[in-house]
Amino acid sequence: MAGQFCVFLTRALDDPDRATVAFVIANASLGSEKDTVVFLSTEGVRLSQKGYADGVHEDGFLPLKDLMDNFTGAGGTIYVCSPCFNKRGLDAENLVDGAQIVGGAVLVEYLSNGAASVSF
């Protein structure tokens, strides 16, 4: 693939518009043949849980669950901030497909290889 791209997402149902747009951009990155990661932190880690995004559908966009499924189905990876995940007491056995709980070192390594990034 031609380069790397990281989408930082700190929001979930507290701002479904930002969460949706983040996955729109992530899918566009994959479509541009970028090795793409979505990094979920703070409230965004809630999106790592199966069923959490169900029913979220912002006008003008595909439903959030479909965007997430399209992203992982096309080879995108979802990194989930370990401390943020643990702070919220979420279930590691209930992760959406393509999600991995990681520490900061994994993200730093990905970014240190020259990945471009955007934040939502």
mmCIF file of N, CA and C in Angstrom:
data_model
loop_
_atom_site.group_PDB
_atom_site.id
_atom_site.type_symbol
_atom_site.label_atom_id
_atom_site.label_comp_id
_atom_site.label_asym_id
_atom_site.label_seq_id
_atom_site.Cartn_x
_atom_site.Cartn_y
_atom_site.Cartn_z
ATOM 1 N N MET A 1 0.838 -1.187 0.000
ATOM 2 C CA MET A 1 0.000 0.000 0.000
ATOM 3 C C MET A 1 0.876 1.241 0.000
ATOM 4 N N ALA A 2 0.307 2.301 -0.456
ATOM 5 C CA ALA A 2 1.044 3.560 -0.582
ATOM 6 C C ALA A 2 0.884 4.414 0.661
ATOM 7 N N GLY A 3 1.638 4.118 1.711
ATOM 8 C CA GLY A 3 1.623 4.957 2.900
ATOM 9 C C GLY A 3 0.663 4.495 3.970
ATOM 10 N N GLN A 4 0.718 5.236 5.081
ATOM 11 C CA GLN A 4 -0.108 4.913 6.241
ATOM 12 C C GLN A 4 -0.927 6.132 6.646
ATOM 13 N N PHE A 5 -2.087 5.855 7.244
ATOM 14 C CA PHE A 5 -2.984 6.922 7.669
ATOM 15 C C PHE A 5 -3.652 6.500 8.970
ATOM 16 N N CYS A 6 -3.742 7.428 9.908
ATOM 17 C CA CYS A 6 -4.364 7.149 11.206
ATOM 18 C C CYS A 6 -5.467 8.168 11.479
ATOM 19 N N VAL A 7 -6.624 7.673 11.855
ATOM 20 C CA VAL A 7 -7.747 8.512 12.269
ATOM 21 C C VAL A 7 -7.892 8.362 13.778
ATOM 22 N N PHE A 8 -7.687 9.453 14.517
ATOM 23 C CA PHE A 8 -7.885 9.464 15.968
ATOM 24 C C PHE A 8 -9.346 9.799 16.238
ATOM 25 N N LEU A 9 -10.008 8.983 17.025
ATOM 26 C CA LEU A 9 -11.415 9.234 17.339
ATOM 27 C C LEU A 9 -11.618 9.194 18.848
ATOM 28 N N THR A 10 -12.013 10.331 19.400
ATOM 29 C CA THR A 10 -12.219 10.443 20.842
ATOM 30 C C THR A 10 -13.699 10.503 21.201
ATOM 31 N N ARG A 11 -14.563 10.387 20.231
ATOM 32 C CA ARG A 11 -16.005 10.532 20.469
ATOM 33 C C ARG A 11 -16.737 9.239 20.107
ATOM 34 N N ALA A 12 -17.945 9.109 20.634
ATOM 35 C CA ALA A 12 -18.798 7.968 20.321
ATOM 36 C C ALA A 12 -20.229 8.496 20.246
ATOM 37 N N LEU A 13 -21.119 7.965 21.066
ATOM 38 C CA LEU A 13 -22.504 8.439 21.033
ATOM 39 C C LEU A 13 -22.662 9.820 21.649
ATOM 40 N N ASP A 14 -21.609 10.323 22.309
ATOM 41 C CA ASP A 14 -21.640 11.688 22.820
ATOM 42 C C ASP A 14 -21.520 12.696 21.674
ATOM 43 N N ASP A 15 -21.082 12.253 20.484
ATOM 44 C CA ASP A 15 -21.011 13.094 19.290
ATOM 45 C C ASP A 15 -21.053 12.175 18.063
ATOM 46 N N PRO A 16 -22.236 11.631 17.749
ATOM 47 C CA PRO A 16 -22.331 10.660 16.669
ATOM 48 C C PRO A 16 -21.938 11.223 15.300
ATOM 49 N N ASP A 17 -22.057 12.529 15.107
ATOM 50 C CA ASP A 17 -21.649 13.137 13.847
ATOM 51 C C ASP A 17 -20.143 12.976 13.643
ATOM 52 N N ARG A 18 -19.359 13.310 14.657
ATOM 53 C CA ARG A 18 -17.898 13.158 14.553
ATOM 54 C C ARG A 18 -17.501 11.691 14.408
ATOM 55 N N ALA A 19 -18.151 10.819 15.159
ATOM 56 C CA ALA A 19 -17.833 9.393 15.068
ATOM 57 C C ALA A 19 -18.100 8.874 13.661
ATOM 58 N N THR A 20 -19.211 9.295 13.084
ATOM 59 C CA THR A 20 -19.566 8.869 11.730
ATOM 60 C C THR A 20 -18.567 9.400 10.715
ATOM 61 N N VAL A 21 -18.273 10.688 10.772
ATOM 62 C CA VAL A 21 -17.349 11.294 9.805
ATOM 63 C C VAL A 21 -15.961 10.669 9.919
ATOM 64 N N ALA A 22 -15.529 10.333 11.118
ATOM 65 C CA ALA A 22 -14.224 9.689 11.287
ATOM 66 C C ALA A 22 -14.154 8.387 10.490
ATOM 67 N N PHE A 23 -15.212 7.590 10.535
ATOM 68 C CA PHE A 23 -15.201 6.330 9.788
ATOM 69 C C PHE A 23 -15.413 6.548 8.292
ATOM 70 N N VAL A 24 -16.074 7.619 7.901
ATOM 71 C CA VAL A 24 -16.151 7.972 6.474
ATOM 72 C C VAL A 24 -14.743 8.253 5.955
ATOM 73 N N ILE A 25 -13.986 9.057 6.702
ATOM 74 C CA ILE A 25 -12.613 9.391 6.308
ATOM 75 C C ILE A 25 -11.733 8.145 6.313
ATOM 76 N N ALA A 26 -11.890 7.299 7.299
ATOM 77 C CA ALA A 26 -11.094 6.070 7.369
ATOM 78 C C ALA A 26 -11.368 5.183 6.154
ATOM 79 N N ASN A 27 -12.616 5.079 5.762
ATOM 80 C CA ASN A 27 -12.947 4.289 4.573
ATOM 81 C C ASN A 27 -12.381 4.924 3.310
ATOM 82 N N ALA A 28 -12.402 6.244 3.235
ATOM 83 C CA ALA A 28 -11.822 6.936 2.084
ATOM 84 C C ALA A 28 -10.324 6.678 2.014
ATOM 85 N N SER A 29 -9.670 6.640 3.159
ATOM 86 C CA SER A 29 -8.243 6.356 3.201
ATOM 87 C C SER A 29 -7.954 4.959 2.661
ATOM 88 N N LEU A 30 -8.727 3.987 3.090
ATOM 89 C CA LEU A 30 -8.551 2.626 2.562
ATOM 90 C C LEU A 30 -8.780 2.601 1.058
ATOM 91 N N GLY A 31 -9.784 3.349 0.599
ATOM 92 C CA GLY A 31 -10.065 3.432 -0.825
ATOM 93 C C GLY A 31 -8.938 4.072 -1.607
ATOM 94 N N SER A 32 -8.116 4.842 -0.922
ATOM 95 C CA SER A 32 -6.938 5.472 -1.538
ATOM 96 C C SER A 32 -5.691 4.618 -1.355
ATOM 97 N N GLU A 33 -5.916 3.370 -0.976
ATOM 98 C CA GLU A 33 -4.852 2.378 -0.821
ATOM 99 C C GLU A 33 -3.843 2.710 0.268
ATOM 100 N N LYS A 34 -4.317 3.340 1.338
ATOM 101 C CA LYS A 34 -3.481 3.603 2.512
ATOM 102 C C LYS A 34 -3.683 2.492 3.536
ATOM 103 N N ASP A 35 -2.619 2.095 4.192
ATOM 104 C CA ASP A 35 -2.701 1.213 5.352
ATOM 105 C C ASP A 35 -3.315 2.070 6.453
ATOM 106 N N THR A 36 -4.540 1.757 6.864
ATOM 107 C CA THR A 36 -5.299 2.675 7.708
ATOM 108 C C THR A 36 -5.670 2.067 9.049
ATOM 109 N N VAL A 37 -5.481 2.884 10.088
ATOM 110 C CA VAL A 37 -5.836 2.530 11.458
ATOM 111 C C VAL A 37 -6.761 3.606 12.004
ATOM 112 N N VAL A 38 -7.813 3.178 12.702
ATOM 113 C CA VAL A 38 -8.605 4.092 13.520
ATOM 114 C C VAL A 38 -8.173 3.840 14.955
ATOM 115 N N PHE A 39 -7.733 4.898 15.646
ATOM 116 C CA PHE A 39 -7.330 4.783 17.042
ATOM 117 C C PHE A 39 -8.428 5.369 17.906
ATOM 118 N N LEU A 40 -9.093 4.509 18.687
ATOM 119 C CA LEU A 40 -10.162 4.928 19.585
ATOM 120 C C LEU A 40 -9.574 5.247 20.952
ATOM 121 N N SER A 41 -9.848 6.457 21.443
ATOM 122 C CA SER A 41 -9.411 6.816 22.794
ATOM 123 C C SER A 41 -10.543 7.538 23.510
ATOM 124 N N THR A 42 -10.340 7.832 24.760
ATOM 125 C CA THR A 42 -11.331 8.429 25.661
ATOM 126 C C THR A 42 -12.710 7.819 25.380
ATOM 127 N N GLU A 43 -13.747 8.607 25.129
ATOM 128 C CA GLU A 43 -15.094 8.051 24.921
ATOM 129 C C GLU A 43 -15.196 7.194 23.663
ATOM 130 N N GLY A 44 -14.303 7.405 22.716
ATOM 131 C CA GLY A 44 -14.326 6.626 21.477
ATOM 132 C C GLY A 44 -14.195 5.137 21.686
ATOM 133 N N VAL A 45 -13.560 4.710 22.779
ATOM 134 C CA VAL A 45 -13.364 3.284 23.008
ATOM 135 C C VAL A 45 -14.681 2.533 23.135
ATOM 136 N N ARG A 46 -15.736 3.231 23.450
ATOM 137 C CA ARG A 46 -17.048 2.568 23.559
ATOM 138 C C ARG A 46 -17.476 1.950 22.233
ATOM 139 N N LEU A 47 -16.992 2.516 21.123
ATOM 140 C CA LEU A 47 -17.328 1.976 19.806
ATOM 141 C C LEU A 47 -16.700 0.609 19.562
ATOM 142 N N SER A 48 -15.784 0.203 20.415
ATOM 143 C CA SER A 48 -15.152 -1.108 20.262
ATOM 144 C C SER A 48 -16.082 -2.241 20.680
ATOM 145 N N GLN A 49 -17.191 -1.915 21.298
ATOM 146 C CA GLN A 49 -18.096 -2.932 21.818
ATOM 147 C C GLN A 49 -19.195 -3.291 20.826
ATOM 148 N N LYS A 50 -19.361 -4.588 20.573
ATOM 149 C CA LYS A 50 -20.409 -5.059 19.665
ATOM 150 C C LYS A 50 -21.756 -4.504 20.121
ATOM 151 N N GLY A 51 -22.517 -3.994 19.164
ATOM 152 C CA GLY A 51 -23.851 -3.485 19.436
ATOM 153 C C GLY A 51 -23.915 -2.021 19.806
ATOM 154 N N TYR A 52 -22.790 -1.435 20.226
ATOM 155 C CA TYR A 52 -22.810 -0.037 20.694
ATOM 156 C C TYR A 52 -23.183 0.937 19.587
ATOM 157 N N ALA A 53 -22.701 0.710 18.382
ATOM 158 C CA ALA A 53 -22.967 1.642 17.273
ATOM 159 C C ALA A 53 -24.276 1.345 16.550
ATOM 160 N N ASP A 54 -24.937 0.255 16.905
ATOM 161 C CA ASP A 54 -26.200 -0.085 16.252
ATOM 162 C C ASP A 54 -27.206 1.044 16.442
ATOM 163 N N GLY A 55 -27.889 1.404 15.392
ATOM 164 C CA GLY A 55 -28.916 2.429 15.484
ATOM 165 C C GLY A 55 -28.416 3.846 15.263
ATOM 166 N N VAL A 56 -27.101 4.051 15.155
ATOM 167 C CA VAL A 56 -26.566 5.393 14.905
ATOM 168 C C VAL A 56 -26.568 5.627 13.405
ATOM 169 N N HIS A 57 -27.327 6.632 12.975
ATOM 170 C CA HIS A 57 -27.431 6.922 11.546
ATOM 171 C C HIS A 57 -27.592 8.426 11.361
ATOM 172 N N GLU A 58 -26.500 9.091 11.076
ATOM 173 C CA GLU A 58 -26.507 10.527 10.816
ATOM 174 C C GLU A 58 -27.012 10.784 9.395
ATOM 175 N N ASP A 59 -27.846 11.807 9.234
ATOM 176 C CA ASP A 59 -28.376 12.151 7.915
ATOM 177 C C ASP A 59 -27.244 12.370 6.921
ATOM 178 N N GLY A 60 -27.400 11.809 5.730
ATOM 179 C CA GLY A 60 -26.434 11.998 4.667
ATOM 180 C C GLY A 60 -25.308 10.980 4.637
ATOM 181 N N PHE A 61 -25.287 10.065 5.604
ATOM 182 C CA PHE A 61 -24.216 9.076 5.695
ATOM 183 C C PHE A 61 -24.805 7.681 5.855
ATOM 184 N N LEU A 62 -23.991 6.675 5.582
ATOM 185 C CA LEU A 62 -24.376 5.313 5.919
ATOM 186 C C LEU A 62 -24.459 5.193 7.440
ATOM 187 N N PRO A 63 -25.217 4.226 7.939
ATOM 188 C CA PRO A 63 -25.213 3.992 9.384
ATOM 189 C C PRO A 63 -23.793 3.721 9.893
ATOM 190 N N LEU A 64 -23.508 4.165 11.103
ATOM 191 C CA LEU A 64 -22.173 4.019 11.676
ATOM 192 C C LEU A 64 -21.725 2.567 11.707
ATOM 193 N N LYS A 65 -22.593 1.656 12.077
ATOM 194 C CA LYS A 65 -22.234 0.234 12.118
ATOM 195 C C LYS A 65 -21.788 -0.236 10.745
ATOM 196 N N ASP A 66 -22.490 0.177 9.689
ATOM 197 C CA ASP A 66 -22.106 -0.220 8.331
ATOM 198 C C ASP A 66 -20.741 0.358 7.960
ATOM 199 N N LEU A 67 -20.500 1.618 8.333
ATOM 200 C CA LEU A 67 -19.200 2.231 8.058
ATOM 201 C C LEU A 67 -18.081 1.479 8.761
ATOM 202 N N MET A 68 -18.328 1.105 10.005
ATOM 203 C CA MET A 68 -17.323 0.352 10.760
ATOM 204 C C MET A 68 -17.102 -1.027 10.140
ATOM 205 N N ASP A 69 -18.183 -1.708 9.783
ATOM 206 C CA ASP A 69 -18.064 -3.037 9.164
ATOM 207 C C ASP A 69 -17.345 -2.952 7.822
ATOM 208 N N ASN A 70 -17.671 -1.923 7.026
ATOM 209 C CA ASN A 70 -17.001 -1.741 5.736
ATOM 210 C C ASN A 70 -15.507 -1.525 5.935
ATOM 211 N N PHE A 71 -15.167 -0.729 6.952
ATOM 212 C CA PHE A 71 -13.769 -0.420 7.237
ATOM 213 C C PHE A 71 -12.978 -1.686 7.579
ATOM 214 N N THR A 72 -13.465 -2.438 8.531
ATOM 215 C CA THR A 72 -12.728 -3.637 8.937
ATOM 216 C C THR A 72 -12.794 -4.717 7.855
ATOM 217 N N GLY A 73 -13.910 -4.787 7.157
ATOM 218 C CA GLY A 73 -14.043 -5.768 6.087
ATOM 219 C C GLY A 73 -13.079 -5.523 4.937
ATOM 220 N N ALA A 74 -12.687 -4.270 4.750
ATOM 221 C CA ALA A 74 -11.752 -3.906 3.683
ATOM 222 C C ALA A 74 -10.305 -3.945 4.147
ATOM 223 N N GLY A 75 -10.077 -4.377 5.377
ATOM 224 C CA GLY A 75 -8.710 -4.527 5.861
ATOM 225 C C GLY A 75 -8.242 -3.468 6.838
ATOM 226 N N GLY A 76 -9.117 -2.549 7.226
ATOM 227 C CA GLY A 76 -8.755 -1.538 8.213
ATOM 228 C C GLY A 76 -8.653 -2.143 9.602
ATOM 229 N N THR A 77 -7.841 -1.507 10.432
ATOM 230 C CA THR A 77 -7.626 -1.971 11.801
ATOM 231 C C THR A 77 -8.112 -0.913 12.780
ATOM 232 N N ILE A 78 -8.740 -1.376 13.852
ATOM 233 C CA ILE A 78 -9.176 -0.480 14.918
ATOM 234 C C ILE A 78 -8.299 -0.755 16.143
ATOM 235 N N TYR A 79 -7.524 0.249 16.537
ATOM 236 C CA TYR A 79 -6.753 0.178 17.776
ATOM 237 C C TYR A 79 -7.594 0.811 18.883
ATOM 238 N N VAL A 80 -7.625 0.162 20.029
ATOM 239 C CA VAL A 80 -8.401 0.620 21.172
ATOM 240 C C VAL A 80 -7.440 0.915 22.320
ATOM 241 N N CYS A 81 -7.444 2.142 22.793
ATOM 242 C CA CYS A 81 -6.555 2.568 23.872
ATOM 243 C C CYS A 81 -6.816 1.741 25.137
ATOM 244 N N SER A 82 -5.809 1.003 25.550
ATOM 245 C CA SER A 82 -5.943 0.115 26.699
ATOM 246 C C SER A 82 -6.342 0.842 27.988
ATOM 247 N N PRO A 83 -5.646 1.914 28.396
ATOM 248 C CA PRO A 83 -6.039 2.575 29.638
ATOM 249 C C PRO A 83 -7.453 3.161 29.578
ATOM 250 N N CYS A 84 -7.832 3.708 28.422
ATOM 251 C CA CYS A 84 -9.180 4.278 28.268
ATOM 252 C C CYS A 84 -10.240 3.184 28.358
ATOM 253 N N PHE A 85 -9.952 2.049 27.733
ATOM 254 C CA PHE A 85 -10.837 0.893 27.740
ATOM 255 C C PHE A 85 -11.028 0.382 29.163
ATOM 256 N N ASN A 86 -9.925 0.207 29.857
ATOM 257 C CA ASN A 86 -9.983 -0.312 31.226
ATOM 258 C C ASN A 86 -10.682 0.656 32.176
ATOM 259 N N LYS A 87 -10.429 1.940 32.011
ATOM 260 C CA LYS A 87 -11.072 2.946 32.864
ATOM 261 C C LYS A 87 -12.590 2.839 32.803
ATOM 262 N N ARG A 88 -13.114 2.493 31.618
ATOM 263 C CA ARG A 88 -14.558 2.433 31.420
ATOM 264 C C ARG A 88 -15.138 1.052 31.713
ATOM 265 N N GLY A 89 -14.292 0.116 32.116
ATOM 266 C CA GLY A 89 -14.767 -1.210 32.500
ATOM 267 C C GLY A 89 -15.438 -1.971 31.373
ATOM 268 N N LEU A 90 -14.936 -1.815 30.152
ATOM 269 C CA LEU A 90 -15.547 -2.473 29.003
ATOM 270 C C LEU A 90 -15.107 -3.931 28.915
ATOM 271 N N ASP A 91 -15.779 -4.686 28.047
ATOM 272 C CA ASP A 91 -15.609 -6.135 27.964
ATOM 273 C C ASP A 91 -14.704 -6.515 26.794
ATOM 274 N N ALA A 92 -13.523 -7.026 27.096
ATOM 275 C CA ALA A 92 -12.571 -7.435 26.064
ATOM 276 C C ALA A 92 -13.076 -8.618 25.242
ATOM 277 N N GLU A 93 -14.061 -9.341 25.744
ATOM 278 C CA GLU A 93 -14.649 -10.464 25.005
ATOM 279 C C GLU A 93 -15.745 -10.007 24.054
ATOM 280 N N ASN A 94 -16.050 -8.703 24.041
ATOM 281 C CA ASN A 94 -17.144 -8.170 23.233
ATOM 282 C C ASN A 94 -16.649 -7.165 22.190
ATOM 283 N N LEU A 95 -15.414 -7.327 21.721
ATOM 284 C CA LEU A 95 -14.849 -6.395 20.744
ATOM 285 C C LEU A 95 -15.452 -6.612 19.358
ATOM 286 N N VAL A 96 -15.644 -5.513 18.633
ATOM 287 C CA VAL A 96 -16.068 -5.613 17.241
ATOM 288 C C VAL A 96 -14.947 -6.247 16.429
ATOM 289 N N ASP A 97 -15.299 -6.816 15.294
ATOM 290 C CA ASP A 97 -14.297 -7.405 14.414
ATOM 291 C C ASP A 97 -13.266 -6.351 14.030
ATOM 292 N N GLY A 98 -12.017 -6.746 13.991
ATOM 293 C CA GLY A 98 -10.940 -5.863 13.585
ATOM 294 C C GLY A 98 -10.371 -4.990 14.682
ATOM 295 N N ALA A 99 -10.934 -5.064 15.894
ATOM 296 C CA ALA A 99 -10.463 -4.227 17.002
ATOM 297 C C ALA A 99 -9.398 -4.951 17.817
ATOM 298 N N GLN A 100 -8.393 -4.189 18.237
ATOM 299 C CA GLN A 100 -7.316 -4.702 19.075
ATOM 300 C C GLN A 100 -7.064 -3.712 20.204
ATOM 301 N N ILE A 101 -7.020 -4.205 21.421
ATOM 302 C CA ILE A 101 -6.676 -3.353 22.558
ATOM 303 C C ILE A 101 -5.156 -3.222 22.573
ATOM 304 N N VAL A 102 -4.684 -1.968 22.545
ATOM 305 C CA VAL A 102 -3.240 -1.731 22.465
ATOM 306 C C VAL A 102 -2.813 -0.648 23.440
ATOM 307 N N GLY A 103 -1.543 -0.690 23.779
ATOM 308 C CA GLY A 103 -0.945 0.377 24.568
ATOM 309 C C GLY A 103 -0.401 1.459 23.653
ATOM 310 N N GLY A 104 0.040 2.514 24.257
ATOM 311 C CA GLY A 104 0.539 3.658 23.512
ATOM 312 C C GLY A 104 1.728 3.348 22.624
ATOM 313 N N ALA A 105 2.555 2.385 23.008
ATOM 314 C CA ALA A 105 3.744 2.059 22.226
ATOM 315 C C ALA A 105 3.386 1.580 20.818
ATOM 316 N N VAL A 106 2.278 0.861 20.688
ATOM 317 C CA VAL A 106 1.851 0.373 19.367
ATOM 318 C C VAL A 106 1.477 1.553 18.472
ATOM 319 N N LEU A 107 0.759 2.505 19.026
ATOM 320 C CA LEU A 107 0.390 3.687 18.250
ATOM 321 C C LEU A 107 1.620 4.507 17.880
ATOM 322 N N VAL A 108 2.508 4.706 18.829
ATOM 323 C CA VAL A 108 3.735 5.475 18.563
ATOM 324 C C VAL A 108 4.533 4.808 17.453
ATOM 325 N N GLU A 109 4.659 3.506 17.479
ATOM 326 C CA GLU A 109 5.389 2.783 16.431
ATOM 327 C C GLU A 109 4.730 3.005 15.071
ATOM 328 N N TYR A 110 3.408 2.916 15.006
ATOM 329 C CA TYR A 110 2.687 3.119 13.742
ATOM 330 C C TYR A 110 2.924 4.535 13.215
ATOM 331 N N LEU A 111 2.796 5.513 14.086
ATOM 332 C CA LEU A 111 2.966 6.907 13.663
ATOM 333 C C LEU A 111 4.413 7.226 13.318
ATOM 334 N N SER A 112 5.351 6.599 13.984
ATOM 335 C CA SER A 112 6.763 6.900 13.744
ATOM 336 C C SER A 112 7.229 6.433 12.368
ATOM 337 N N ASN A 113 6.423 5.628 11.727
ATOM 338 C CA ASN A 113 6.744 5.192 10.371
ATOM 339 C C ASN A 113 6.279 6.200 9.329
ATOM 340 N N GLY A 114 5.840 7.376 9.776
ATOM 341 C CA GLY A 114 5.473 8.442 8.852
ATOM 342 C C GLY A 114 3.997 8.530 8.529
ATOM 343 N N ALA A 115 3.144 7.917 9.328
ATOM 344 C CA ALA A 115 1.714 7.949 9.050
ATOM 345 C C ALA A 115 1.161 9.368 9.195
ATOM 346 N N ALA A 116 0.365 9.764 8.211
ATOM 347 C CA ALA A 116 -0.403 11.004 8.338
ATOM 348 C C ALA A 116 -1.553 10.722 9.291
ATOM 349 N N SER A 117 -2.109 11.775 9.923
ATOM 350 C CA SER A 117 -3.215 11.547 10.855
ATOM 351 C C SER A 117 -4.169 12.721 10.887
ATOM 352 N N VAL A 118 -5.402 12.420 11.269
ATOM 353 C CA VAL A 118 -6.434 13.421 11.533
ATOM 354 C C VAL A 118 -7.119 13.033 12.825
ATOM 355 N N SER A 119 -7.751 13.999 13.474
ATOM 356 C CA SER A 119 -8.412 13.751 14.759
ATOM 357 C C SER A 119 -9.859 14.192 14.718
ATOM 358 N N PHE A 120 -10.702 13.397 15.365
ATOM 359 C CA PHE A 120 -12.119 13.731 15.511
ATOM 360 C C PHE A 120 -12.519 13.550 16.963
#
